[in-house]
Short mmCIF file of C-alpha atoms in Angstrom, two decimals:
data_model
loop_
_atom_site.label_atom_id
_atom_site.label_comp_id
_atom_site.label_asym_id
_atom_site.label_seq_id
_atom_site.Cartn_x
_atom_site.Cartn_y
_atom_site.Cartn_z
CA GLN A 23 54.00 122.07 106.59
CA VAL A 24 52.13 125.29 107.18
CA GLN A 25 52.66 126.81 110.62
CA LEU A 26 51.32 130.56 112.78
CA VAL A 27 53.31 131.98 115.35
CA GLU A 28 50.80 134.75 117.39
CA SER A 29 53.04 136.84 119.14
CA GLY A 30 51.66 141.16 120.83
CA GLY A 31 49.96 140.25 123.56
CA GLY A 32 49.66 141.40 127.03
CA LEU A 33 48.09 143.42 130.14
CA VAL A 34 47.42 146.36 129.63
CA GLN A 35 44.91 148.66 131.22
CA ALA A 36 41.44 149.82 129.85
CA GLY A 37 41.98 152.53 126.78
CA GLY A 38 44.96 151.02 126.31
CA SER A 39 46.22 149.79 122.49
CA LEU A 40 48.46 146.46 121.06
CA ARG A 41 49.90 145.10 118.32
CA LEU A 42 49.32 141.44 117.30
CA SER A 43 51.11 139.90 115.16
CA CYS A 44 51.45 136.27 112.83
CA VAL A 45 54.53 135.10 110.99
CA VAL A 46 53.13 132.64 108.45
CA SER A 47 55.77 130.32 107.58
CA GLY A 48 55.53 127.25 104.60
CA ARG A 49 52.90 129.01 102.67
CA SER A 50 52.09 132.53 101.00
CA ILE A 51 49.59 135.09 102.84
CA SER A 52 49.61 137.12 99.51
CA ARG A 53 47.00 133.86 98.46
CA THR A 54 45.57 133.33 101.99
CA THR A 55 42.40 134.93 103.76
CA MET A 56 43.84 135.39 107.07
CA GLY A 57 41.75 135.21 110.04
CA TRP A 58 42.02 136.25 114.12
CA PHE A 59 39.69 134.75 116.68
CA ARG A 60 39.67 135.25 120.55
CA GLN A 61 39.20 133.10 123.28
CA ALA A 62 38.39 133.56 126.10
CA PRO A 63 37.41 131.05 129.80
CA GLY A 64 34.40 129.40 130.01
CA GLN A 65 33.17 130.76 126.44
CA GLU A 66 33.74 129.97 122.39
CA ARG A 67 35.98 130.55 120.32
CA GLU A 68 34.98 133.98 117.71
CA PHE A 69 35.45 135.68 114.53
CA VAL A 70 37.75 139.32 115.32
CA ALA A 71 38.60 140.06 112.12
CA ALA A 72 39.43 138.24 108.94
CA ILE A 73 41.60 139.63 105.31
CA SER A 74 40.85 138.29 102.30
CA TRP A 75 43.69 137.30 99.74
CA GLY A 76 42.39 138.60 96.83
CA ASP A 77 41.95 142.79 97.10
CA GLY A 78 42.87 142.95 100.34
CA SER A 79 39.02 143.14 101.93
CA THR A 80 38.72 143.01 105.76
CA TYR A 81 35.65 142.41 108.13
CA TYR A 82 34.91 142.15 111.71
CA ALA A 83 32.86 141.61 114.79
CA ASP A 84 30.14 144.40 115.07
CA SER A 85 31.78 143.76 118.75
CA VAL A 86 35.43 145.15 117.66
CA LYS A 87 34.90 147.33 114.68
CA GLY A 88 35.86 150.87 115.27
CA ARG A 89 38.91 150.09 117.84
CA PHE A 90 40.70 147.06 116.07
CA THR A 91 42.62 146.94 112.70
CA ILE A 92 43.11 144.21 110.52
CA ALA A 93 46.44 144.02 108.07
CA ARG A 94 49.24 142.27 106.02
CA ASP A 95 52.11 142.28 105.13
CA ASN A 96 52.95 140.70 102.74
CA GLY A 97 56.82 140.78 102.00
CA LYS A 98 57.04 139.49 105.33
CA ASN A 99 54.29 137.05 105.19
CA THR A 100 52.65 138.66 108.33
CA SER A 101 49.55 139.03 109.64
CA TYR A 102 49.04 141.88 112.76
CA LEU A 103 45.57 143.42 114.26
CA GLN A 104 45.84 146.42 115.88
CA MET A 105 43.57 146.26 117.90
CA ASN A 106 43.23 151.03 119.50
CA SER A 107 40.58 151.53 122.81
CA LEU A 108 40.62 147.59 124.79
CA LYS A 109 38.31 146.69 127.35
CA PRO A 110 38.37 144.18 129.17
CA GLU A 111 35.68 142.22 127.65
CA ASP A 112 38.77 141.73 125.58
CA THR A 113 40.74 139.51 127.47
CA ALA A 114 41.35 135.93 125.44
CA ILE A 115 43.30 134.40 123.68
CA TYR A 116 43.72 135.72 120.42
CA TYR A 117 44.69 133.30 117.81
CA CYS A 118 45.82 133.72 113.93
CA ALA A 119 43.95 131.35 111.44
CA ALA A 120 44.31 130.58 107.78
CA ARG A 121 42.40 129.19 104.45
CA SER A 122 43.17 129.11 101.53
CA PHE A 123 39.96 130.64 100.05
CA GLY A 124 37.21 133.61 100.94
CA VAL A 125 36.98 135.09 103.29
CA VAL A 126 34.21 133.30 106.43
CA THR A 127 33.63 133.50 109.70
CA GLY A 128 33.57 130.08 111.03
CA ALA A 129 36.04 128.99 112.90
CA VAL A 130 35.73 125.76 111.07
CA ASP A 131 36.26 126.67 108.14
CA TYR A 132 39.89 127.44 108.65
CA PRO A 133 42.51 124.41 108.63
CA TYR A 134 45.23 126.29 109.58
CA TRP A 135 46.24 128.01 113.45
CA GLY A 136 48.10 129.45 116.20
CA GLN A 137 48.80 128.90 119.07
CA GLY A 138 46.99 132.01 120.74
CA THR A 139 48.43 134.96 122.77
CA GLN A 140 47.45 136.08 125.79
CA VAL A 141 45.13 139.68 125.84
CA THR A 142 44.32 140.66 128.80
CA VAL A 143 42.90 144.57 130.22
CA SER A 144 41.99 145.58 133.52
CA SER A 145 39.71 148.28 134.42
#
């Protein structure tokens, strides 16, 4: 059974940084595309970033490009989302997700999900 567990969320002031972690069990992330999504109250879940299982190519939503960095540590079976220069509009629950094939940005295409971690950015 594949399980994803996020951690690292919290309250931070605008301009600050947080690093989210997603530990995967039941599956090797070296053969898994990892994605990060977020959902703010009253809004749909949106794509944030992804890293492909093959060559490790990374993809970002325009809203976070240049501020967020996705990475993975195959030895720790963990994906990370480094978030810098945070803005109040980044406030949301952040979810990590996994899929077997290449990078896609639609949440419906990821069969495995974590429980989410809250990120709150104060102005």
